[in-house]
Coordinates of N, CA and C in Angstrom, one line a residue:
M1 N 188.1 149.6 5.1 CA 187.7 150.5 4.0 C 187.2 149.6 2.9
A2 N 186.1 150.1 2.3 CA 185.5 149.3 1.2 C 186.4 149.2 0.0
K3 N 186.3 148.1 -0.7 CA 187.1 147.8 -1.9 C 186.6 148.5 -3.1
M4 N 187.4 149.2 -3.8 CA 187.0 149.9 -5.1 C 186.9 148.8 -6.2
V5 N 185.7 148.8 -6.8 CA 185.4 147.8 -7.8 C 185.4 148.4 -9.2
L6 N 185.2 149.7 -9.3 CA 185.1 150.3 -10.6 C 185.7 151.7 -10.5
E7 N 186.5 152.0 -11.6 CA 187.1 153.3 -11.7 C 187.0 153.7 -13.2
M8 N 186.5 154.8 -13.5 CA 186.5 155.4 -14.9 C 187.3 156.6 -14.8
Q9 N 188.4 156.6 -15.7 CA 189.4 157.7 -15.6 C 189.4 158.5 -16.9
H10 N 189.1 159.8 -16.8 CA 189.3 160.8 -17.8 C 188.6 160.4 -19.1
I11 N 187.3 160.0 -19.0 CA 186.5 159.6 -20.1 C 186.1 160.8 -20.9
T12 N 186.5 160.8 -22.2 CA 186.1 161.9 -23.1 C 185.4 161.2 -24.4
K13 N 184.2 161.7 -24.7 CA 183.5 161.1 -25.9 C 182.9 162.2 -26.7
T14 N 183.2 162.2 -28.0 CA 182.8 163.2 -28.9 C 182.0 162.6 -30.0
F15 N 180.8 163.3 -30.3 CA 180.0 163.0 -31.4 C 180.3 164.1 -32.4
P16 N 179.9 164.0 -33.7 CA 180.1 165.0 -34.7 C 179.6 166.4 -34.2
G17 N 180.5 167.3 -33.9 CA 180.1 168.7 -33.5 C 179.8 168.8 -32.0
V18 N 179.8 167.7 -31.2 CA 179.4 167.8 -29.8 C 180.3 167.0 -29.0
K19 N 180.8 167.6 -27.9 CA 181.6 166.8 -26.9 C 180.6 166.4 -25.8
A20 N 180.3 165.1 -25.9 CA 179.2 164.6 -24.9 C 179.8 164.3 -23.5
L21 N 181.1 164.0 -23.5 CA 181.7 163.7 -22.2 C 183.1 164.4 -22.2
D22 N 183.4 165.1 -21.1 CA 184.7 165.9 -21.1 C 185.5 165.6 -19.9
D23 N 186.4 164.6 -20.0 CA 187.3 164.3 -18.9 C 186.6 163.9 -17.6
V24 N 185.7 162.9 -17.8 CA 184.9 162.5 -16.7 C 185.6 161.3 -15.9
S25 N 185.7 161.4 -14.6 CA 186.2 160.4 -13.8 C 185.3 160.1 -12.6
L26 N 185.2 158.8 -12.2 CA 184.4 158.4 -11.1 C 184.9 157.1 -10.5
Q27 N 184.5 156.8 -9.3 CA 184.8 155.5 -8.6 C 183.5 155.0 -8.0
A28 N 183.5 153.7 -7.9 CA 182.4 153.0 -7.2 C 183.0 151.8 -6.3
Y29 N 182.4 151.6 -5.2 CA 183.0 150.6 -4.2 C 182.0 149.4 -4.0
E30 N 182.6 148.4 -3.5 CA 181.9 147.2 -3.2 C 180.8 147.5 -2.2
G31 N 179.6 146.9 -2.4 CA 178.5 147.1 -1.5 C 178.0 148.5 -1.4
E32 N 178.1 149.3 -2.5 CA 177.7 150.7 -2.5 C 176.6 150.9 -3.5
I33 N 175.7 151.9 -3.2 CA 174.8 152.4 -4.2 C 175.3 153.8 -4.6
L34 N 175.7 153.9 -5.8 CA 176.2 155.2 -6.3 C 175.1 155.7 -7.3
S35 N 174.7 157.0 -7.0 CA 173.7 157.6 -7.9 C 174.4 158.6 -8.8
I36 N 174.2 158.4 -10.1 CA 174.7 159.4 -11.1 C 173.5 160.2 -11.6
V37 N 173.6 161.5 -11.3 CA 172.4 162.3 -11.6 C 172.8 163.5 -12.5
G38 N 171.8 164.1 -13.2 CA 172.0 165.2 -14.1 C 170.8 165.4 -14.9
E39 N 170.6 166.6 -15.4 CA 169.5 166.9 -16.3 C 169.7 166.2 -17.6
N40 N 168.6 166.2 -18.4 CA 168.7 165.6 -19.8 C 169.9 166.2 -20.5
G41 N 170.7 165.4 -21.2 CA 171.8 165.9 -21.9 C 173.1 166.1 -21.1
A42 N 173.1 165.7 -19.8 CA 174.2 165.9 -19.0 C 175.4 165.0 -19.3
G43 N 175.0 163.8 -19.9 CA 176.1 162.9 -20.3 C 176.0 161.6 -19.5
K44 N 175.1 161.4 -18.6 CA 175.1 160.3 -17.7 C 174.8 159.0 -18.5
S45 N 173.9 159.0 -19.4 CA 173.5 157.8 -20.2 C 174.7 157.4 -21.2
T46 N 175.3 158.4 -21.7 CA 176.5 158.2 -22.6 C 177.6 157.5 -21.8
L47 N 177.8 158.0 -20.6 CA 178.9 157.4 -19.8 C 178.6 155.9 -19.5
M48 N 177.3 155.6 -19.2 CA 176.9 154.3 -18.8 C 177.0 153.4 -20.1
K49 N 176.7 153.9 -21.2 CA 176.8 153.1 -22.5 C 178.2 152.8 -22.8
I50 N 179.1 153.6 -22.4 CA 180.6 153.3 -22.5 C 180.9 152.2 -21.5
L51 N 180.4 152.3 -20.3 CA 180.7 151.2 -19.3 C 180.1 149.9 -19.7
S52 N 178.9 149.9 -20.3 CA 178.2 148.7 -20.7 C 178.7 148.1 -22.0
G53 N 179.6 148.8 -22.7 CA 180.2 148.3 -23.9 C 179.3 148.6 -25.1
S54 N 178.2 149.4 -25.0 CA 177.4 149.8 -26.1 C 178.2 150.7 -27.0
Y55 N 179.1 151.5 -26.5 CA 180.1 152.3 -27.3 C 181.4 151.6 -27.1
S56 N 182.0 151.2 -28.2 CA 183.3 150.5 -28.2 C 184.4 151.4 -27.6
C57 N 185.4 150.7 -27.1 CA 186.5 151.4 -26.5 C 187.3 152.2 -27.4
D58 N 187.2 151.9 -28.7 CA 188.0 152.7 -29.7 C 187.2 154.0 -30.1
S59 N 186.0 154.3 -29.5 CA 185.2 155.4 -29.8 C 185.4 156.5 -28.8
Y60 N 186.2 156.4 -27.8 CA 186.3 157.4 -26.8 C 187.8 157.4 -26.2
A61 N 188.1 158.4 -25.5 CA 189.4 158.4 -24.8 C 189.2 158.2 -23.3
G62 N 190.2 157.6 -22.6 CA 190.1 157.3 -21.2 C 190.2 155.8 -20.9
N63 N 190.1 155.5 -19.6 CA 190.3 154.1 -19.1 C 189.2 153.7 -18.2
I64 N 188.9 152.4 -18.3 CA 187.9 151.7 -17.3 C 188.7 150.7 -16.6
L65 N 188.6 150.7 -15.3 CA 189.3 149.7 -14.5 C 188.2 149.0 -13.6
V66 N 188.2 147.6 -13.7 CA 187.3 146.8 -12.9 C 188.2 146.0 -11.9
E67 N 188.0 146.3 -10.6 CA 188.8 145.6 -9.6 C 190.3 145.8 -9.9
G68 N 190.7 147.0 -10.4 CA 192.1 147.4 -10.6 C 192.6 147.0 -11.9
K69 N 191.9 146.2 -12.7 CA 192.3 145.7 -14.0 C 191.8 146.6 -15.1
T70 N 192.6 147.1 -16.0 CA 192.2 147.9 -17.1 C 191.4 147.1 -18.1
M71 N 190.2 147.5 -18.5 CA 189.4 146.8 -19.4 C 189.2 147.6 -20.7
Q72 N 189.0 146.8 -21.8 CA 188.7 147.4 -23.1 C 187.5 146.6 -23.6
F73 N 186.3 147.3 -23.6 CA 185.1 146.6 -24.1 C 184.8 147.1 -25.5
H74 N 184.8 146.1 -26.4 CA 184.4 146.4 -27.8 C 182.9 146.2 -28.0
N75 N 182.3 145.5 -27.0 CA 180.8 145.2 -27.2 C 180.2 144.9 -25.8
T76 N 178.9 144.7 -25.7 CA 178.3 144.5 -24.5 C 178.6 143.2 -23.8
R77 N 178.9 142.2 -24.7 CA 179.2 140.9 -24.1 C 180.5 140.9 -23.3
Q78 N 181.5 141.7 -23.8 CA 182.7 141.8 -23.0 C 182.5 142.5 -21.7
S79 N 181.6 143.5 -21.7 CA 181.3 144.2 -20.4 C 180.6 143.2 -19.5
E80 N 179.7 142.4 -20.0 CA 179.0 141.4 -19.1 C 180.0 140.4 -18.6
E81 N 181.0 140.0 -19.4 CA 181.9 139.0 -18.9 C 182.8 139.6 -17.8
A82 N 183.0 140.9 -17.8 CA 183.8 141.6 -16.8 C 183.0 141.8 -15.5
G83 N 181.7 141.4 -15.5 CA 180.9 141.5 -14.3 C 180.0 142.8 -14.2
I84 N 179.7 143.4 -15.4 CA 178.9 144.6 -15.4 C 177.6 144.2 -16.1
A85 N 176.5 144.6 -15.5 CA 175.1 144.3 -16.0 C 174.4 145.6 -16.1
M86 N 173.8 145.9 -17.3 CA 173.0 147.1 -17.5 C 171.6 146.8 -17.6
I87 N 170.8 147.5 -16.8 CA 169.3 147.3 -16.8 C 168.7 148.6 -17.3
Y88 N 168.2 148.5 -18.6 CA 167.7 149.7 -19.2 C 166.3 150.1 -18.8
Q89 N 166.0 151.4 -19.0 CA 164.7 151.9 -18.7 C 163.7 151.2 -19.6
E90 N 164.0 151.1 -20.9 CA 163.1 150.4 -21.8 C 163.5 148.9 -21.7
L91 N 162.6 148.0 -21.2 CA 163.0 146.6 -21.0 C 163.3 145.9 -22.3
N92 N 164.4 145.3 -22.4 CA 164.8 144.5 -23.6 C 164.4 143.1 -23.3
M93 N 163.1 142.8 -23.3 CA 162.6 141.5 -22.9 C 161.6 141.0 -23.9
H94 N 161.3 139.7 -23.9 CA 160.4 139.1 -24.9 C 159.1 138.8 -24.1
L95 N 158.1 139.7 -24.3 CA 156.9 139.6 -23.5 C 156.1 138.3 -23.7
D96 N 156.2 137.6 -24.8 CA 155.4 136.4 -25.0 C 156.2 135.2 -24.7
L97 N 157.4 135.3 -24.0 CA 158.1 134.2 -23.5 C 157.9 134.1 -22.0
S98 N 158.2 133.0 -21.4 CA 158.0 132.9 -19.9 C 159.0 133.7 -19.1
V99 N 158.8 133.8 -17.9 CA 159.7 134.5 -17.0 C 161.1 133.8 -17.0
A100 N 161.1 132.5 -16.9 CA 162.3 131.7 -16.9 C 163.1 131.8 -18.2
E101 N 162.3 131.8 -19.3 CA 163.0 131.9 -20.6 C 163.6 133.3 -20.8
N102 N 163.0 134.3 -20.2 CA 163.6 135.6 -20.3 C 164.8 135.7 -19.4
I103 N 164.8 135.2 -18.3 CA 165.9 135.2 -17.3 C 167.2 134.6 -18.0
F104 N 167.0 133.5 -18.7 CA 168.2 132.9 -19.3 C 168.3 133.0 -20.8
L105 N 167.6 134.1 -21.3 CA 167.6 134.3 -22.8 C 169.1 134.4 -23.3
G106 N 169.4 133.6 -24.3 CA 170.7 133.5 -24.8 C 171.6 132.5 -24.1
G107 N 171.1 131.9 -23.1 CA 171.9 131.0 -22.3 C 171.2 129.7 -22.1
W108 N 170.2 129.3 -22.9 CA 169.4 128.1 -22.7 C 170.3 126.9 -22.9
K109 N 171.4 126.9 -23.6 CA 172.2 125.7 -23.9 C 172.8 125.1 -22.6
Q110 N 172.9 126.0 -21.5 CA 173.4 125.5 -20.3 C 172.5 124.4 -19.7
F111 N 171.3 124.3 -20.2 CA 170.3 123.4 -19.7 C 170.1 122.2 -20.6
G112 N 171.1 122.0 -21.5 CA 171.1 120.8 -22.4 C 170.8 121.2 -23.8
N113 N 171.3 120.4 -24.8 CA 171.0 120.6 -26.2 C 169.5 120.5 -26.4
V114 N 168.9 119.5 -25.7 CA 167.5 119.4 -25.6 C 167.2 120.0 -24.2
I115 N 166.5 121.1 -24.1 CA 166.4 121.9 -22.9 C 165.7 121.1 -21.8
K116 N 166.4 121.0 -20.6 CA 165.8 120.3 -19.4 C 165.0 121.4 -18.7
W117 N 163.7 121.5 -19.0 CA 162.9 122.6 -18.5 C 162.8 122.6 -17.0
N118 N 162.8 121.5 -16.4 CA 162.7 121.5 -14.9 C 163.9 122.2 -14.3
K119 N 165.1 121.9 -14.9 CA 166.3 122.6 -14.4 C 166.3 124.1 -14.6
L120 N 165.8 124.5 -15.8 CA 165.7 125.9 -16.1 C 164.7 126.6 -15.2
Y121 N 163.6 126.0 -14.9 CA 162.6 126.6 -14.0 C 163.2 126.7 -12.6
Q122 N 163.9 125.6 -12.2 CA 164.5 125.6 -10.8 C 165.5 126.7 -10.7
A123 N 166.3 126.9 -11.7 CA 167.4 127.9 -11.6 C 166.7 129.3 -11.6
A124 N 165.7 129.5 -12.4 CA 165.0 130.8 -12.4 C 164.4 131.1 -11.1
T125 N 163.8 130.1 -10.4 CA 163.2 130.2 -9.1 C 164.2 130.7 -8.1
E126 N 165.4 130.3 -8.2 CA 166.5 130.8 -7.3 C 166.7 132.3 -7.4
Y127 N 166.8 132.7 -8.7 CA 167.0 134.2 -8.9 C 165.8 135.0 -8.5
L128 N 164.6 134.5 -8.8 CA 163.4 135.1 -8.3 C 163.3 135.2 -6.8
G129 N 163.7 134.2 -6.1 CA 163.7 134.2 -4.7 C 164.7 135.2 -4.1
Q130 N 165.9 135.4 -4.8 CA 166.9 136.3 -4.4 C 166.3 137.8 -4.4
L131 N 165.3 138.0 -5.3 CA 164.6 139.3 -5.3 C 163.3 139.3 -4.6
Q132 N 163.0 138.2 -3.9 CA 161.7 138.1 -3.2 C 160.5 138.3 -4.1
L133 N 160.6 137.8 -5.4 CA 159.6 138.0 -6.4 C 158.8 136.8 -6.5
D134 N 157.5 136.9 -6.0 CA 156.6 135.7 -5.9 C 155.8 135.5 -7.2
V135 N 156.5 135.0 -8.3 CA 155.9 134.7 -9.5 C 156.3 133.4 -10.0
E136 N 155.5 132.7 -10.7 CA 155.9 131.4 -11.2 C 156.9 131.5 -12.4
P137 N 157.9 130.7 -12.5 CA 158.9 130.9 -13.6 C 158.2 130.5 -15.0
T138 N 157.1 129.9 -14.9 CA 156.4 129.5 -16.2 C 155.5 130.6 -16.6
E139 N 155.3 131.6 -15.8 CA 154.3 132.7 -16.2 C 154.8 133.5 -17.4
I140 N 153.9 133.8 -18.3 CA 154.3 134.6 -19.5 C 154.5 136.0 -19.0
L141 N 155.6 136.6 -19.5 CA 156.1 137.9 -18.9 C 155.0 139.0 -19.2
R142 N 154.3 138.9 -20.3 CA 153.3 140.0 -20.6 C 152.2 140.1 -19.5
N143 N 152.0 139.0 -18.8 CA 151.0 139.0 -17.8 C 151.4 139.7 -16.5
L144 N 152.6 140.1 -16.4 CA 153.1 140.8 -15.1 C 153.0 142.3 -15.3
N145 N 152.8 143.0 -14.2 CA 152.8 144.4 -14.2 C 154.2 145.0 -14.4
A146 N 154.3 146.3 -14.6 CA 155.6 146.9 -15.0 C 156.7 146.7 -13.9
S147 N 156.3 146.7 -12.6 CA 157.2 146.5 -11.5 C 157.8 145.1 -11.6
K148 N 157.0 144.1 -11.7 CA 157.5 142.8 -11.8 C 158.3 142.5 -13.0
Q149 N 157.9 143.1 -14.1 CA 158.8 142.9 -15.3 C 160.1 143.5 -15.1
Q150 N 160.2 144.7 -14.4 CA 161.5 145.3 -14.1 C 162.3 144.4 -13.2
L151 N 161.7 143.7 -12.2 CA 162.4 142.8 -11.3 C 162.9 141.6 -12.1
V152 N 162.1 141.1 -13.1 CA 162.6 140.0 -13.9 C 163.8 140.4 -14.7
S153 N 163.8 141.6 -15.1 CA 165.0 142.1 -15.9 C 166.2 142.1 -14.9
I154 N 166.0 142.4 -13.7 CA 167.1 142.4 -12.7 C 167.6 141.0 -12.4
A155 N 166.6 140.0 -12.3 CA 166.9 138.6 -12.2 C 167.8 138.1 -13.4
R156 N 167.4 138.6 -14.5 CA 168.2 138.2 -15.7 C 169.6 138.7 -15.6
A157 N 169.8 140.0 -15.1 CA 171.1 140.5 -15.0 C 171.9 139.7 -13.9
L158 N 171.2 139.3 -12.8 CA 171.9 138.6 -11.8 C 172.3 137.2 -12.3
S159 N 171.6 136.7 -13.3 CA 172.0 135.3 -13.8 C 173.4 135.3 -14.5
H160 N 173.8 136.5 -14.8 CA 175.2 136.7 -15.4 C 176.3 136.8 -14.3
K161 N 175.8 136.8 -13.1 CA 176.7 136.8 -11.9 C 177.6 138.1 -12.0
P162 N 177.0 139.3 -12.0 CA 177.7 140.5 -12.1 C 178.3 141.0 -10.8
R163 N 179.3 141.9 -10.8 CA 179.8 142.6 -9.7 C 179.0 143.9 -9.5
I164 N 178.7 144.5 -10.7 CA 178.2 145.8 -10.8 C 176.9 145.8 -11.6
L165 N 175.8 146.4 -11.0 CA 174.5 146.5 -11.6 C 174.3 148.0 -11.9
I166 N 174.0 148.3 -13.2 CA 173.6 149.7 -13.6 C 172.1 149.7 -13.8
L167 N 171.4 150.6 -13.1 CA 170.0 150.7 -13.3 C 169.7 152.1 -13.9
D168 N 169.2 152.1 -15.1 CA 168.9 153.4 -15.8 C 167.5 153.8 -15.6
E169 N 167.3 154.9 -14.7 CA 166.0 155.4 -14.4 C 165.0 154.3 -14.2
P170 N 165.2 153.4 -13.2 CA 164.4 152.2 -13.0 C 163.0 152.5 -12.5
T171 N 162.8 153.7 -11.9 CA 161.5 154.0 -11.3 C 160.6 154.8 -12.3
A172 N 161.0 155.0 -13.5 CA 160.3 155.9 -14.4 C 158.9 155.5 -14.6
S173 N 158.7 154.2 -14.7 CA 157.3 153.7 -15.0 C 156.7 153.0 -13.8
L174 N 157.2 153.2 -12.6 CA 156.7 152.5 -11.4 C 155.9 153.5 -10.5
T175 N 155.0 152.9 -9.8 CA 154.3 153.7 -8.7 C 155.2 153.9 -7.5
E176 N 154.7 154.7 -6.6 CA 155.5 155.0 -5.4 C 155.7 153.7 -4.6
T177 N 154.7 152.9 -4.5 CA 154.8 151.6 -3.8 C 155.8 150.7 -4.5
E178 N 155.7 150.6 -5.8 CA 156.6 149.7 -6.6 C 158.0 150.2 -6.5
S179 N 158.2 151.5 -6.5 CA 159.6 152.1 -6.3 C 160.1 151.7 -5.0
A180 N 159.3 151.8 -3.9 CA 159.8 151.4 -2.6 C 160.2 150.0 -2.5
T181 N 159.5 149.1 -3.2 CA 159.9 147.7 -3.3 C 161.2 147.5 -4.0
L182 N 161.4 148.2 -5.1 CA 162.6 148.2 -5.8 C 163.8 148.6 -5.0
F183 N 163.6 149.7 -4.2 CA 164.7 150.2 -3.4 C 165.1 149.3 -2.3
Q184 N 164.1 148.6 -1.7 CA 164.4 147.6 -0.7 C 165.2 146.4 -1.3
I185 N 164.9 146.1 -2.5 CA 165.7 145.0 -3.2 C 167.1 145.5 -3.4
M186 N 167.3 146.7 -3.8 CA 168.6 147.3 -4.1 C 169.4 147.3 -2.8
L187 N 168.7 147.6 -1.6 CA 169.4 147.5 -0.3 C 169.8 146.1 0.0
N188 N 169.0 145.2 -0.3 CA 169.3 143.7 -0.1 C 170.5 143.3 -0.9
L189 N 170.5 143.8 -2.2 CA 171.7 143.4 -3.1 C 172.9 144.1 -2.6
K190 N 172.8 145.3 -2.0 CA 174.0 145.9 -1.5 C 174.6 145.1 -0.3
K191 N 173.7 144.6 0.5 CA 174.1 143.8 1.7 C 174.8 142.5 1.2
Q192 N 174.5 142.0 0.0 CA 175.1 140.8 -0.6 C 176.4 141.2 -1.3
G193 N 176.8 142.5 -1.2 CA 178.1 142.9 -1.8 C 178.0 143.4 -3.2
Y194 N 176.9 143.5 -3.8 CA 176.7 144.1 -5.1 C 177.0 145.6 -5.1
T195 N 177.6 146.1 -6.2 CA 177.7 147.5 -6.4 C 176.6 147.9 -7.3
C196 N 175.7 148.9 -6.9 CA 174.6 149.3 -7.7 C 174.9 150.8 -8.2
V197 N 174.7 151.0 -9.5 CA 174.9 152.3 -10.0 C 173.5 152.8 -10.5
L198 N 172.9 153.8 -9.8 CA 171.6 154.2 -10.1 C 171.6 155.5 -11.0
I199 N 171.1 155.5 -12.2 CA 171.0 156.7 -13.0 C 169.6 157.3 -12.7
S200 N 169.6 158.6 -12.3 CA 168.4 159.2 -11.9 C 168.5 160.7 -12.0
H201 N 167.3 161.4 -12.0 CA 167.3 162.8 -11.8 C 166.3 163.2 -10.7
K202 N 165.9 162.2 -9.9 CA 164.9 162.5 -8.9 C 165.6 162.7 -7.5
L203 N 165.5 163.9 -7.0 CA 166.2 164.3 -5.8 C 165.8 163.4 -4.6
D204 N 164.5 163.1 -4.5 CA 164.1 162.4 -3.3 C 164.6 161.0 -3.3
E205 N 164.6 160.2 -4.4 CA 165.1 158.9 -4.4 C 166.6 158.8 -4.3
V206 N 167.3 159.8 -4.8 CA 168.8 159.9 -4.7 C 169.2 160.0 -3.3
F207 N 168.5 160.9 -2.5 CA 168.8 161.0 -1.1 C 168.4 159.8 -0.3
E208 N 167.4 159.2 -0.7 CA 166.9 158.0 0.1 C 167.7 156.8 0.0
I209 N 168.2 156.5 -1.2 CA 168.8 155.2 -1.5 C 170.3 155.2 -1.6
S210 N 171.0 156.3 -2.0 CA 172.4 156.2 -2.4 C 173.3 156.5 -1.2
D211 N 174.5 155.9 -1.4 CA 175.6 156.1 -0.4 C 176.5 157.3 -0.9
S212 N 176.6 157.4 -2.2 CA 177.4 158.5 -2.8 C 176.7 159.0 -4.1
I213 N 177.1 160.2 -4.4 CA 176.4 160.9 -5.5 C 177.5 161.5 -6.5
T214 N 177.3 161.3 -7.8 CA 178.0 162.0 -8.8 C 177.1 162.8 -9.6
I215 N 177.3 164.1 -9.7 CA 176.4 165.0 -10.4 C 177.1 165.4 -11.7
M216 N 176.4 165.2 -12.8 CA 177.0 165.6 -14.1 C 176.2 166.8 -14.7
R217 N 177.0 167.6 -15.4 CA 176.4 168.8 -16.1 C 177.2 169.1 -17.3
N218 N 176.5 169.2 -18.5 CA 177.2 169.5 -19.7 C 178.4 168.6 -20.0
G219 N 178.2 167.3 -19.8 CA 179.3 166.4 -20.1 C 180.4 166.3 -19.1
E220 N 180.3 167.0 -18.0 CA 181.4 167.0 -17.0 C 180.9 166.4 -15.7
N221 N 181.8 165.8 -14.9 CA 181.5 165.5 -13.5 C 181.8 166.7 -12.7
V222 N 180.7 167.4 -12.2 CA 180.9 168.6 -11.4 C 181.2 168.3 -9.9
I223 N 180.7 167.2 -9.4 CA 181.1 166.8 -8.0 C 180.8 165.3 -7.8
S224 N 181.6 164.7 -7.0 CA 181.4 163.4 -6.5 C 181.6 163.4 -5.0
C225 N 180.6 162.9 -4.2 CA 180.8 163.0 -2.7 C 179.8 162.1 -2.1
P226 N 180.1 161.7 -0.8 CA 179.1 160.9 0.0 C 177.8 161.7 0.0
T227 N 176.7 160.9 0.0 CA 175.4 161.5 0.1 C 175.2 162.4 1.3
S228 N 175.8 161.9 2.4 CA 175.7 162.6 3.7 C 176.3 164.0 3.6
E229 N 177.1 164.3 2.6 CA 177.7 165.7 2.5 C 176.9 166.6 1.6
M230 N 175.9 166.0 1.0 CA 175.1 166.8 0.0 C 173.8 167.3 0.7
T231 N 173.5 168.6 0.3 CA 172.2 169.2 0.8 C 171.4 169.4 -0.5
E232 N 170.1 169.7 -0.2 CA 169.2 170.0 -1.4 C 169.7 171.3 -2.1
E233 N 170.2 172.3 -1.3 CA 170.6 173.5 -2.0 C 171.8 173.2 -2.8
K234 N 172.8 172.5 -2.3 CA 174.0 172.1 -3.1 C 173.6 171.3 -4.3
F235 N 172.7 170.4 -4.1 CA 172.2 169.5 -5.2 C 171.7 170.4 -6.4
A236 N 170.8 171.3 -6.0 CA 170.2 172.2 -7.1 C 171.3 173.0 -7.8
Y237 N 172.2 173.5 -7.0 CA 173.3 174.3 -7.6 C 174.1 173.5 -8.6
Y238 N 174.6 172.3 -8.1 CA 175.5 171.5 -9.0 C 174.7 171.0 -10.2
M239 N 173.4 170.7 -10.1 CA 172.6 170.3 -11.2 C 172.5 171.3 -12.3
T240 N 172.3 172.6 -11.9 CA 172.0 173.7 -12.8 C 173.1 174.7 -13.0
G241 N 174.0 174.8 -12.0 CA 175.0 175.9 -12.1 C 174.5 177.2 -11.6
R242 N 173.3 177.2 -11.0 CA 172.6 178.5 -10.6 C 172.3 178.4 -9.1
H243 N 172.4 179.5 -8.4 CA 172.0 179.6 -7.1 C 170.5 180.0 -7.0
F244 N 169.8 179.4 -6.1 CA 168.3 179.7 -6.0 C 168.0 180.4 -4.6

């Protein structure tokens, strides 16, 4: 049986006048692709901001367990140190720096007080190779298309040696071909034991790529199940609360 690497227990988050999350629980397992889906305002992004440390642990109720250990994240750095990497829809990258500089942004000191550029480029090449991304580490990020920039952001996440990768609507700006490439990379990461959490609202990609599905509506987890147990009719009902 697969090892549980993440458990979120009874997460409740309230903003002034609005309960954004209401007693939400979910689990994710090693080497699994979990899709979290829901319409806009369902609460999925809020839940992932809690997991990534963007919302401090003192701003919500509930527990987060990583590999069975209760975690309290006051900031994103603590979440990263626990092995969680968040890849946002809007890339938080520096377009006028090189690919390698972006991959190790904030961690250049590991290559010496006076940066040993050859070592930095070599290390970047290893992560690019892991994603089968054929670009030079010296290339300026602005010169790459949206798909390759997205993959560089994943390489940056991998450089933190995470257990769990969260991808927030990663195909929003990609073509169908580029999306297929990204999905193949996610499958390769899954084989390497990574747990991938995919935030999406696209029925086709959820059924294509995920092992399990959590559907959220109005701040609640309305169902979590293996993808094999979900049908398009059930999907539409749980997403909207209406029969079609």
